[in-house]
Tab-separated table of C-alpha atoms in Angstrom:
chain	number	residue	atom	x	y	z
V	943	MET	CA	20.721	-24.677	-7.358
V	944	ASN	CA	23.036	-27.545	-8.359
V	945	LYS	CA	20.606	-30.038	-6.820
V	946	LEU	CA	17.665	-28.389	-8.596
V	947	ASN	CA	19.431	-28.521	-11.962
V	948	TYR	CA	20.290	-32.178	-11.327
V	949	LEU	CA	16.646	-33.028	-10.586
V	950	ILE	CA	15.354	-31.165	-13.627
V	951	ASN	CA	17.878	-32.853	-15.934
V	952	LYS	CA	17.061	-36.254	-14.465
V	953	LEU	CA	13.265	-36.065	-14.089
V	954	CYS	CA	12.133	-33.730	-16.866
V	955	PRO	CA	14.959	-33.333	-19.390
V	956	ASP	CA	12.519	-32.659	-22.244
V	957	GLY	CA	10.716	-29.894	-20.354
V	958	VAL	CA	7.935	-29.420	-17.823
V	959	GLU	CA	4.273	-30.050	-18.516
V	960	LEU	CA	1.989	-27.016	-18.676
V	961	LYS	CA	-1.403	-27.752	-17.133
V	962	THR	CA	-4.498	-25.768	-16.320
V	963	LEU	CA	-5.390	-25.260	-12.686
V	964	GLY	CA	-8.613	-27.137	-13.400
V	965	GLU	CA	-6.590	-30.234	-14.314
V	966	ILE	CA	-4.735	-30.376	-11.003
V	967	ALA	CA	-7.271	-28.914	-8.579
V	968	GLU	CA	-10.899	-28.644	-7.558
V	969	ILE	CA	-11.985	-25.064	-6.932
V	970	SER	CA	-14.951	-24.114	-4.767
V	971	ARG	CA	-16.280	-20.975	-3.129
V	972	GLY	CA	-16.031	-20.119	0.551
V	973	GLY	CA	-18.950	-19.888	2.966
V	974	ASN	CA	-21.045	-16.984	4.183
V	975	PHE	CA	-19.998	-15.889	7.667
V	976	GLN	CA	-18.924	-12.309	8.464
V	977	LYS	CA	-16.618	-10.631	10.971
V	978	LYS	CA	-19.583	-10.046	13.270
V	979	ASP	CA	-19.867	-13.833	13.644
V	980	PHE	CA	-16.434	-14.123	15.298
V	981	CYS	CA	-16.354	-15.456	18.849
V	982	GLU	CA	-13.609	-16.242	21.387
V	983	THR	CA	-13.843	-20.018	21.117
V	984	GLY	CA	-15.353	-22.494	18.707
V	985	VAL	CA	-14.460	-23.616	15.192
V	986	PRO	CA	-11.321	-22.054	13.613
V	987	CYS	CA	-12.108	-19.729	10.725
V	988	ILE	CA	-10.468	-17.362	8.237
V	989	HIS	CA	-12.337	-14.345	6.892
V	990	TYR	CA	-11.277	-13.319	3.380
V	991	GLY	CA	-10.278	-9.843	4.603
V	992	GLN	CA	-7.739	-11.420	6.956
V	993	ILE	CA	-5.806	-12.768	3.980
V	994	TYR	CA	-4.917	-9.131	3.227
V	995	THR	CA	-4.346	-7.940	6.786
V	996	ARG	CA	-3.285	-10.801	9.061
V	997	TYR	CA	-1.717	-13.698	7.210
V	998	LYS	CA	1.325	-14.081	4.974
V	999	LEU	CA	1.779	-16.850	2.407
V	1000	PHE	CA	1.301	-19.679	4.879
V	1001	ALA	CA	-0.755	-20.155	8.045
V	1002	ASP	CA	-0.963	-23.036	10.506
V	1003	LYS	CA	-3.403	-21.614	13.057
V	1004	THR	CA	-6.115	-18.997	13.380
V	1005	LEU	CA	-6.897	-16.510	16.099
V	1006	THR	CA	-10.572	-16.250	15.201
V	1007	PHE	CA	-13.475	-18.643	15.605
V	1008	ILE	CA	-17.157	-19.042	14.817
V	1009	SER	CA	-19.767	-20.876	16.848
V	1010	GLU	CA	-20.600	-24.554	16.349
V	1011	GLU	CA	-24.056	-23.521	15.202
V	1012	LYS	CA	-22.699	-21.172	12.533
V	1013	ALA	CA	-19.969	-23.624	11.531
V	1014	GLY	CA	-22.412	-26.243	10.289
V	1015	LYS	CA	-23.333	-24.064	7.313
V	1016	GLN	CA	-19.812	-23.236	6.147
V	1017	LYS	CA	-17.276	-24.349	3.538
V	1018	TYR	CA	-13.958	-25.711	4.776
V	1019	ALA	CA	-10.363	-25.767	3.660
V	1020	GLU	CA	-8.428	-28.934	4.469
V	1021	PRO	CA	-4.728	-29.038	5.401
V	1022	ASP	CA	-2.604	-27.982	2.388
V	1023	ASP	CA	-5.572	-26.440	0.572
V	1024	ILE	CA	-4.987	-22.934	-0.780
V	1025	ILE	CA	-7.338	-20.136	0.272
V	1026	MET	CA	-7.509	-17.324	-2.275
V	1027	ALA	CA	-9.314	-13.979	-1.891
V	1028	VAL	CA	-10.984	-13.400	-5.244
V	1029	THR	CA	-12.229	-9.830	-4.779
V	1030	SER	CA	-10.279	-6.656	-4.127
V	1031	GLU	CA	-10.254	-2.953	-4.889
V	1032	ASN	CA	-7.262	-3.340	-7.226
V	1033	ILE	CA	-5.713	-5.844	-9.619
V	1034	GLU	CA	-2.511	-6.114	-7.564
V	1035	ASP	CA	-4.241	-7.555	-4.494
V	1036	VAL	CA	-6.937	-9.706	-6.052
V	1037	CYS	CA	-6.035	-13.422	-5.816
V	1038	LYS	CA	-3.859	-12.914	-2.768
V	1039	CYS	CA	-3.652	-16.330	-1.152
V	1040	LEU	CA	-2.231	-18.527	1.575
V	1041	THR	CA	-1.670	-22.231	2.129
V	1042	TRP	CA	-3.552	-23.646	5.097
V	1043	GLN	CA	-1.023	-25.733	7.033
V	1044	GLY	CA	-3.026	-26.422	10.174
V	1045	ASN	CA	-3.818	-29.948	11.378
V	1046	GLU	CA	-7.574	-29.567	11.066
V	1047	SER	CA	-10.176	-28.149	8.740
V	1048	VAL	CA	-10.767	-24.399	8.823
V	1049	ALA	CA	-13.965	-22.556	7.910
V	1050	VAL	CA	-13.501	-20.046	5.099
V	1051	SER	CA	-15.742	-17.059	4.370
V	1052	GLY	CA	-17.159	-15.826	1.085
V	1053	HIS	CA	-15.279	-13.854	-1.586
V	1054	THR	CA	-12.738	-16.679	-1.583
V	1055	ALA	CA	-11.793	-19.686	-3.637
V	1056	ILE	CA	-10.776	-22.891	-1.878
V	1057	ILE	CA	-8.253	-24.710	-4.082
V	1058	HIS	CA	-8.003	-28.430	-3.300
V	1059	HIS	CA	-5.115	-29.822	-5.365
V	1060	ASN	CA	-2.723	-32.740	-5.861
V	1061	GLN	CA	0.556	-30.788	-5.981
V	1062	ASN	CA	2.999	-29.288	-3.485
V	1063	ALA	CA	0.952	-26.598	-1.762
V	1064	LYS	CA	3.827	-24.206	-1.193
V	1065	TYR	CA	4.964	-24.522	-4.792
V	1066	LEU	CA	1.525	-23.431	-6.009
V	1067	THR	CA	1.367	-20.596	-3.479
V	1068	TYR	CA	4.730	-19.265	-4.625
V	1069	TYR	CA	3.538	-19.492	-8.226
V	1070	PHE	CA	0.353	-17.565	-7.395
V	1071	ASN	CA	2.580	-14.712	-6.217
V	1072	SER	CA	4.752	-14.672	-9.345
V	1073	SER	CA	4.683	-12.236	-12.244
V	1074	MET	CA	3.660	-15.114	-14.556
V	1075	PHE	CA	0.427	-15.607	-12.621
V	1076	TYR	CA	-0.112	-11.843	-12.392
V	1077	GLU	CA	-0.147	-11.539	-16.191
V	1078	GLN	CA	-2.730	-14.297	-16.446
V	1079	LYS	CA	-5.034	-12.986	-13.735
V	1080	LYS	CA	-5.160	-9.583	-15.473
V	1081	LYS	CA	-6.830	-11.328	-18.410
V	1082	ILE	CA	-9.539	-13.021	-16.342
V	1083	ALA	CA	-10.213	-10.277	-13.784
V	1084	HIS	CA	-13.242	-8.045	-14.281
V	1085	GLY	CA	-14.931	-5.127	-12.552
V	1086	THR	CA	-14.244	-1.425	-11.934
V	1087	LYS	CA	-14.742	-0.419	-8.299
V	1088	VAL	CA	-14.378	-4.030	-7.152
V	1089	ILE	CA	-12.072	-6.345	-9.080
V	1090	GLU	CA	-13.140	-9.995	-9.150
V	1091	VAL	CA	-11.726	-13.272	-10.423
V	1092	THR	CA	-14.308	-16.049	-10.407
V	1093	PRO	CA	-13.402	-19.594	-9.348
V	1094	LYS	CA	-14.678	-20.744	-12.742
V	1095	ASN	CA	-12.175	-18.539	-14.580
V	1096	LEU	CA	-9.364	-19.721	-12.303
V	1097	ASN	CA	-9.739	-23.171	-13.850
V	1098	ALA	CA	-8.183	-21.862	-17.063
V	1099	ILE	CA	-4.985	-20.552	-15.429
V	1100	GLN	CA	-1.938	-22.365	-16.841
V	1101	ILE	CA	0.766	-23.554	-14.465
V	1102	PRO	CA	4.059	-25.350	-15.136
V	1103	VAL	CA	3.866	-28.628	-13.218
V	1104	PRO	CA	7.297	-30.215	-12.697
V	1105	PRO	CA	7.643	-33.529	-10.815
V	1106	ILE	CA	6.943	-33.326	-7.079
V	1107	GLU	CA	10.652	-33.780	-6.250
V	1108	VAL	CA	11.458	-30.670	-8.297
V	1109	GLN	CA	8.623	-28.756	-6.628
V	1110	ARG	CA	9.956	-29.695	-3.191
V	1111	GLU	CA	13.465	-28.479	-4.029
V	1112	ILE	CA	12.123	-25.165	-5.365
V	1113	VAL	CA	10.097	-24.743	-2.170
V	1114	ARG	CA	13.168	-25.487	-0.036
V	1115	ILE	CA	15.171	-22.805	-1.868
V	1116	LEU	CA	12.385	-20.247	-1.732
V	1117	ASP	CA	11.627	-20.921	1.938
V	1118	ASN	CA	15.250	-20.187	2.817
V	1119	PHE	CA	15.370	-17.148	0.548
V	1120	THR	CA	12.045	-15.867	1.921
V	1121	GLU	CA	13.253	-16.200	5.512
V	1122	LEU	CA	16.529	-14.411	4.740
V	1123	THR	CA	14.750	-11.613	2.865
V	1124	GLN	CA	12.235	-11.149	5.673
V	1125	GLU	CA	15.003	-10.953	8.275
V	1126	LEU	CA	16.926	-8.364	6.272
V	1127	THR	CA	13.768	-6.377	5.551
V	1128	GLN	CA	12.815	-6.454	9.229
V	1129	GLU	CA	16.247	-5.168	10.236
V	1130	LEU	CA	16.045	-2.372	7.660
V	1131	THR	CA	12.498	-1.503	8.684
V	1132	GLN	CA	13.525	-1.264	12.328
V	1133	GLU	CA	16.417	0.972	11.337
V	1134	LEU	CA	14.067	3.150	9.303
V	1135	THR	CA	11.659	3.419	12.251
V	1136	LEU	CA	14.494	4.556	14.501
V	1137	ARG	CA	15.654	7.065	11.882
V	1138	LYS	CA	12.145	8.499	11.616
V	1139	LYS	CA	11.899	8.876	15.385
V	1140	GLN	CA	15.288	10.557	15.397
V	1141	TYR	CA	14.220	12.802	12.525
V	1142	SER	CA	10.975	13.790	14.298
V	1143	TYR	CA	12.870	14.529	17.496
V	1144	TYR	CA	15.417	16.831	15.852
V	1145	ARG	CA	12.802	18.475	13.642
V	1146	ASP	CA	10.676	19.372	16.643
V	1147	MET	CA	13.756	20.467	18.613
V	1148	LEU	CA	14.929	22.758	15.778
V	1149	LEU	CA	11.484	24.300	15.568
V	1150	ASN	CA	11.151	24.839	19.317
V	1151	PHE	CA	11.925	28.574	19.540
V	1152	GLY	CA	9.933	29.553	22.573
V	1153	ALA	CA	9.847	33.333	23.006
V	1154	ASP	CA	13.077	33.876	21.035
V	1155	VAL	CA	11.278	34.622	17.756
V	1156	LYS	CA	8.078	36.208	16.525
V	1157	TRP	CA	5.010	34.003	16.492
V	1158	LYS	CA	2.205	34.673	14.031
V	1159	THR	CA	-1.032	32.976	13.136
V	1160	LEU	CA	-1.254	31.436	9.692
V	1161	GLY	CA	-4.116	33.814	9.015
V	1162	GLU	CA	-1.731	36.761	9.518
V	1163	ILE	CA	0.910	35.549	7.071
V	1164	ALA	CA	-1.052	33.605	4.425
V	1165	THR	CA	-4.292	33.368	2.468
V	1166	ILE	CA	-6.263	30.271	3.476
V	1167	VAL	CA	-9.380	29.158	1.611
V	1168	ARG	CA	-11.362	26.000	1.052
V	1169	GLY	CA	-11.596	24.163	-2.252
V	1170	ALA	CA	-14.813	23.799	-4.216
V	1171	SER	CA	-16.350	21.085	-6.375
V	1172	PRO	CA	-18.347	21.467	-9.573
V	1173	ARG	CA	-21.327	19.140	-9.190
V	1174	PRO	CA	-22.059	16.542	-10.294
V	1175	ILE	CA	-18.343	16.095	-10.894
V	1176	LYS	CA	-18.781	13.312	-13.474
V	1177	TYR	CA	-20.114	15.881	-15.964
V	1178	PHE	CA	-16.913	17.931	-15.733
V	1179	ILE	CA	-14.258	15.199	-15.986
V	1180	THR	CA	-12.525	15.338	-19.380
V	1181	ASP	CA	-9.845	13.566	-21.404
V	1182	ASP	CA	-9.012	16.808	-23.215
V	1183	GLU	CA	-5.301	17.567	-22.820
V	1184	ASN	CA	-6.270	21.224	-22.381
V	1185	GLY	CA	-8.336	20.356	-19.317
V	1186	VAL	CA	-7.338	21.541	-15.845
V	1187	ASN	CA	-5.613	19.200	-13.375
V	1188	TRP	CA	-8.146	17.823	-10.866
V	1189	ILE	CA	-6.240	17.191	-7.630
V	1190	LYS	CA	-7.461	14.364	-5.382
V	1191	ILE	CA	-6.134	12.483	-2.346
V	1192	GLY	CA	-5.478	9.522	-4.631
V	1193	ASP	CA	-2.882	11.573	-6.521
V	1194	VAL	CA	-0.654	11.711	-3.455
V	1195	LEU	CA	2.164	9.188	-3.043
V	1196	PRO	CA	2.798	7.768	0.480
V	1197	ASN	CA	5.098	10.039	2.538
V	1198	SER	CA	5.258	12.486	-0.351
V	1199	LYS	CA	6.087	16.142	0.122
V	1200	TYR	CA	4.856	17.192	-3.327
V	1201	ILE	CA	1.973	16.684	-5.708
V	1202	THR	CA	3.420	16.360	-9.201
V	1203	ASP	CA	0.573	15.135	-11.416
V	1204	THR	CA	-3.061	14.051	-11.435
V	1205	LYS	CA	-4.993	11.131	-12.853
V	1206	GLU	CA	-7.910	13.268	-14.014
V	1207	ARG	CA	-8.681	16.681	-15.510
V	1208	ILE	CA	-11.781	18.827	-15.456
V	1209	THR	CA	-13.172	21.125	-18.102
V	1210	ILE	CA	-12.614	24.886	-18.183
V	1211	ASP	CA	-16.250	25.348	-17.128
V	1212	GLY	CA	-15.665	22.955	-14.219
V	1213	ALA	CA	-12.583	24.921	-13.166
V	1214	LYS	CA	-14.697	28.090	-12.942
V	1215	LYS	CA	-16.858	26.352	-10.326
V	1216	SER	CA	-13.848	25.057	-8.365
V	1217	ARG	CA	-10.828	26.571	-6.588
V	1218	PHE	CA	-7.770	27.161	-8.758
V	1219	VAL	CA	-4.394	26.700	-7.055
V	1220	HIS	CA	-0.887	27.430	-8.282
V	1221	LYS	CA	2.493	25.755	-8.307
V	1222	GLY	CA	4.207	26.519	-4.974
V	1223	ASP	CA	0.944	26.767	-3.014
V	1224	PHE	CA	0.208	24.373	-0.176
V	1225	ILE	CA	-2.879	22.227	-0.021
V	1226	LEU	CA	-3.996	20.704	3.254
V	1227	SER	CA	-6.406	17.787	3.627
V	1228	ASN	CA	-9.317	18.902	5.793
V	1229	SER	CA	-11.007	15.582	6.575
V	1230	MET	CA	-10.109	11.933	7.173
V	1231	SER	CA	-6.273	12.120	7.172
V	1232	PHE	CA	-6.674	15.798	7.914
V	1233	GLY	CA	-3.874	18.269	8.414
V	1234	ARG	CA	-1.361	16.631	6.081
V	1235	PRO	CA	0.317	19.358	3.962
V	1236	TYR	CA	1.532	18.974	0.373
V	1237	ILE	CA	3.406	21.411	-1.858
V	1238	LEU	CA	2.084	21.780	-5.393
V	1239	LYS	CA	4.460	21.243	-8.302
V	1240	ILE	CA	1.568	21.827	-10.718
V	1241	ASN	CA	-1.340	24.184	-11.255
V	1242	GLY	CA	-4.827	22.766	-10.872
V	1243	CYS	CA	-8.150	22.787	-9.089
V	1244	ILE	CA	-9.050	21.391	-5.669
V	1245	HIS	CA	-12.366	20.149	-4.302
V	1246	ASP	CA	-13.822	20.961	-0.892
V	1247	GLY	CA	-11.821	18.188	0.776
V	1248	TRP	CA	-8.769	20.468	0.569
V	1249	LEU	CA	-7.721	23.820	2.016
V	1250	SER	CA	-5.197	25.937	0.132
V	1251	ILE	CA	-2.471	28.052	1.749
V	1252	SER	CA	-0.851	30.739	-0.400
V	1253	ASP	CA	0.704	34.229	-0.354
V	1254	PHE	CA	3.062	33.384	2.534
V	1255	GLU	CA	6.394	34.078	0.785
V	1256	LYS	CA	6.934	37.436	2.505
V	1257	TYR	CA	7.246	35.705	5.874
V	1258	VAL	CA	8.343	32.108	5.436
V	1259	LEU	CA	10.182	29.871	2.987
V	1260	THR	CA	8.086	27.148	1.378
V	1261	ASP	CA	10.198	24.288	2.765
V	1262	TYR	CA	10.334	25.851	6.217
V	1263	LEU	CA	6.541	26.133	6.314
V	1264	TYR	CA	6.269	22.483	5.258
V	1265	TYR	CA	8.420	21.313	8.155
V	1266	VAL	CA	6.501	23.486	10.602
V	1267	LEU	CA	3.138	22.151	9.425
V	1268	ILE	CA	4.184	18.483	9.753
V	1269	SER	CA	5.848	19.015	13.144
V	1270	SER	CA	4.348	17.207	16.134
V	1271	PRO	CA	3.191	20.359	18.009
V	1272	ILE	CA	1.322	21.772	15.001
V	1273	GLN	CA	-0.226	18.415	14.073
V	1274	LYS	CA	-1.394	17.980	17.685
V	1275	GLU	CA	-2.840	21.489	17.722
V	1276	MET	CA	-4.785	20.769	14.536
V	1277	GLN	CA	-6.166	17.569	16.050
V	1278	LYS	CA	-7.142	19.394	19.210
V	1279	LYS	CA	-8.910	22.211	17.392
V	1280	ALA	CA	-10.565	20.124	14.681
V	1281	SER	CA	-14.336	20.194	14.876
V	1282	PHE	CA	-16.326	16.969	14.838
V	1283	GLY	CA	-18.831	16.186	12.140
V	1284	GLY	CA	-20.357	12.936	13.380
V	1285	ALA	CA	-17.479	10.493	13.887
V	1286	VAL	CA	-15.150	12.312	11.488
V	1287	GLN	CA	-12.816	15.120	12.519
V	1288	ASN	CA	-12.692	18.053	10.148
V	1289	LEU	CA	-10.540	21.135	9.720
V	1290	ASN	CA	-11.911	24.374	8.374
V	1291	SER	CA	-10.187	27.534	7.196
V	1292	ASP	CA	-10.841	29.403	10.454
V	1293	ILE	CA	-9.132	26.676	12.492
V	1294	VAL	CA	-6.078	26.695	10.229
V	1295	LYS	CA	-5.961	30.498	10.268
V	1296	SER	CA	-5.811	30.392	14.077
V	1297	ILE	CA	-2.771	28.077	14.186
V	1298	THR	CA	0.262	29.955	15.548
V	1299	ILE	CA	3.725	29.225	14.120
V	1300	PRO	CA	7.256	30.549	14.799
V	1301	VAL	CA	8.583	32.978	12.171
V	1302	PRO	CA	12.366	33.332	12.586
V	1303	PRO	CA	14.546	35.381	10.199
V	1304	ILE	CA	14.892	33.964	6.665
V	1305	GLU	CA	18.550	33.019	7.196
V	1306	GLU	CA	17.606	30.915	10.196
V	1307	GLN	CA	14.816	29.304	8.176
V	1308	LYS	CA	17.372	28.377	5.491
V	1309	ARG	CA	19.639	26.770	8.067
V	1310	ILE	CA	16.819	24.677	9.499
V	1311	VAL	CA	15.627	23.597	6.056
V	1312	ASN	CA	19.144	22.533	5.062
V	1313	ILE	CA	19.420	20.263	8.123
V	1314	LEU	CA	15.932	18.787	7.827
V	1315	ASP	CA	16.207	18.169	4.089
V	1316	ARG	CA	19.067	15.765	4.740
V	1317	PHE	CA	17.112	13.897	7.409
V	1318	ASP	CA	14.025	13.826	5.188
V	1319	ALA	CA	15.967	12.357	2.255
V	1320	LEU	CA	17.367	9.575	4.420
V	1321	CYS	CA	13.956	8.599	5.758
V	1322	ASN	CA	11.570	9.136	2.873
V	1323	ASP	CA	13.269	9.563	-0.489
V	1324	LEU	CA	12.618	6.432	-2.531
V	1325	THR	CA	15.731	7.085	-4.603
V	1326	ASN	CA	18.050	7.267	-1.597
V	1327	GLY	CA	18.611	5.713	1.809
V	1328	ILE	CA	16.926	2.880	3.676
V	1329	PRO	CA	13.588	2.758	1.772
V	1330	THR	CA	15.509	2.156	-1.435
V	1331	GLU	CA	17.416	-0.702	0.167
V	1332	ILE	CA	14.151	-2.275	1.365
V	1333	SER	CA	12.687	-1.938	-2.139
V	1334	ALA	CA	15.832	-3.422	-3.697
V	1335	ARG	CA	15.690	-6.452	-1.393
V	1336	GLN	CA	12.070	-7.091	-2.351
V	1337	LYS	CA	12.778	-6.737	-6.068
V	1338	GLN	CA	15.741	-9.103	-5.766
V	1339	TYR	CA	13.552	-11.663	-4.021
V	1340	GLU	CA	10.823	-11.377	-6.649
V	1341	TYR	CA	13.361	-11.702	-9.477
V	1342	TYR	CA	14.845	-14.968	-8.164
V	1343	ARG	CA	11.433	-16.366	-7.256
V	1344	ASN	CA	10.199	-15.772	-10.798
V	1345	LYS	CA	13.372	-17.273	-12.289
V	1346	LEU	CA	12.950	-20.445	-10.223
V	1347	LEU	CA	9.356	-20.804	-11.430
V	1348	GLN	CA	10.133	-20.490	-15.142
V	1349	PHE	CA	10.843	-23.685	-17.072
V	1350	LYS	CA	11.394	-25.079	-20.513
V	1351	ILE	CA	7.893	-26.255	-21.460
V	1352	LYS	CA	7.486	-29.760	-22.845
V	1353	ASN	CA	6.355	-29.922	-26.492
V	1354	ALA	CA	6.234	-26.120	-26.682
């Protein structure tokens, strides 16, 4: 940091120039090949979807190719050009980008912007991942189901452009910080993976009763029914605060045990055509990521993509039932019994009713829940344990990155 401060004081003591991206770069669209055009050898290529799934901030080689014949019709990124995906399903991911650091040109698919510039490529890439850029892209992004930022609108993005020597020093600092953060995050992630395996092992061991306890089908100890949807649903969605919570898969947080709120409500008339569920009930996804249980912390209505499980309190504790339902044996049994509708596996109420679970005395259930709650908190609670440490490391990295990319602006 001392060297950076020295360079700033020496080279831009009156502040850093603020320029538009159009002033320092030429922006063009990518080509038109698709994933189906990939082949084992040929011309190196990057499909826009790979920017989200395969590459980080920087890439120096590709693992995919297109044929010489197809390559003649494409657009290319040159070494140090920035490749930016300009469509996404959400504002957070749109404009995700990478610097191409290979030694040769690379073909780039559509839904991208190729940014050919006269600055330090890594400096710009770091800036495009900063909160300052995020605030600007929100103003130029458009769309509902698909969010898009056009190359034309990217021209108006404002970027602080310090002298190249300053850019290089910022990149050096951020490269080192990025590497350190990634190493620490990797170590924590590996630890979390081991903890989860340990947790799954002990959970399944604690729930392995054999013939020592009573076993009952879920149909014997609970009421299990399918949700229902008022149709067409768009006519029943309401902004009225007196509307009924409309519970969807999108309302579920990753690794969550509970559903605590919803993004949408439906009208009272819509609720009459749906399935009303109560706080403390379980709902179980019956297609796609089927078999995943959630405990309701709210009242609401569920569509036919859910099954509800209720009226089980006489036999099992809520938390005990949760741990049983997510255990490996029960999840495997659901997968085995799930019927196939085309290529998609589906659960129905009869299948879930037929699932057999151990029902030990309530005191034993309490003991098991007490043990597993502690393991669960360590692995999954975002306010405690390893996930919080991973999140803190990322926030720390983002904070210092943003600080390094903020300057006194010349003539501001």
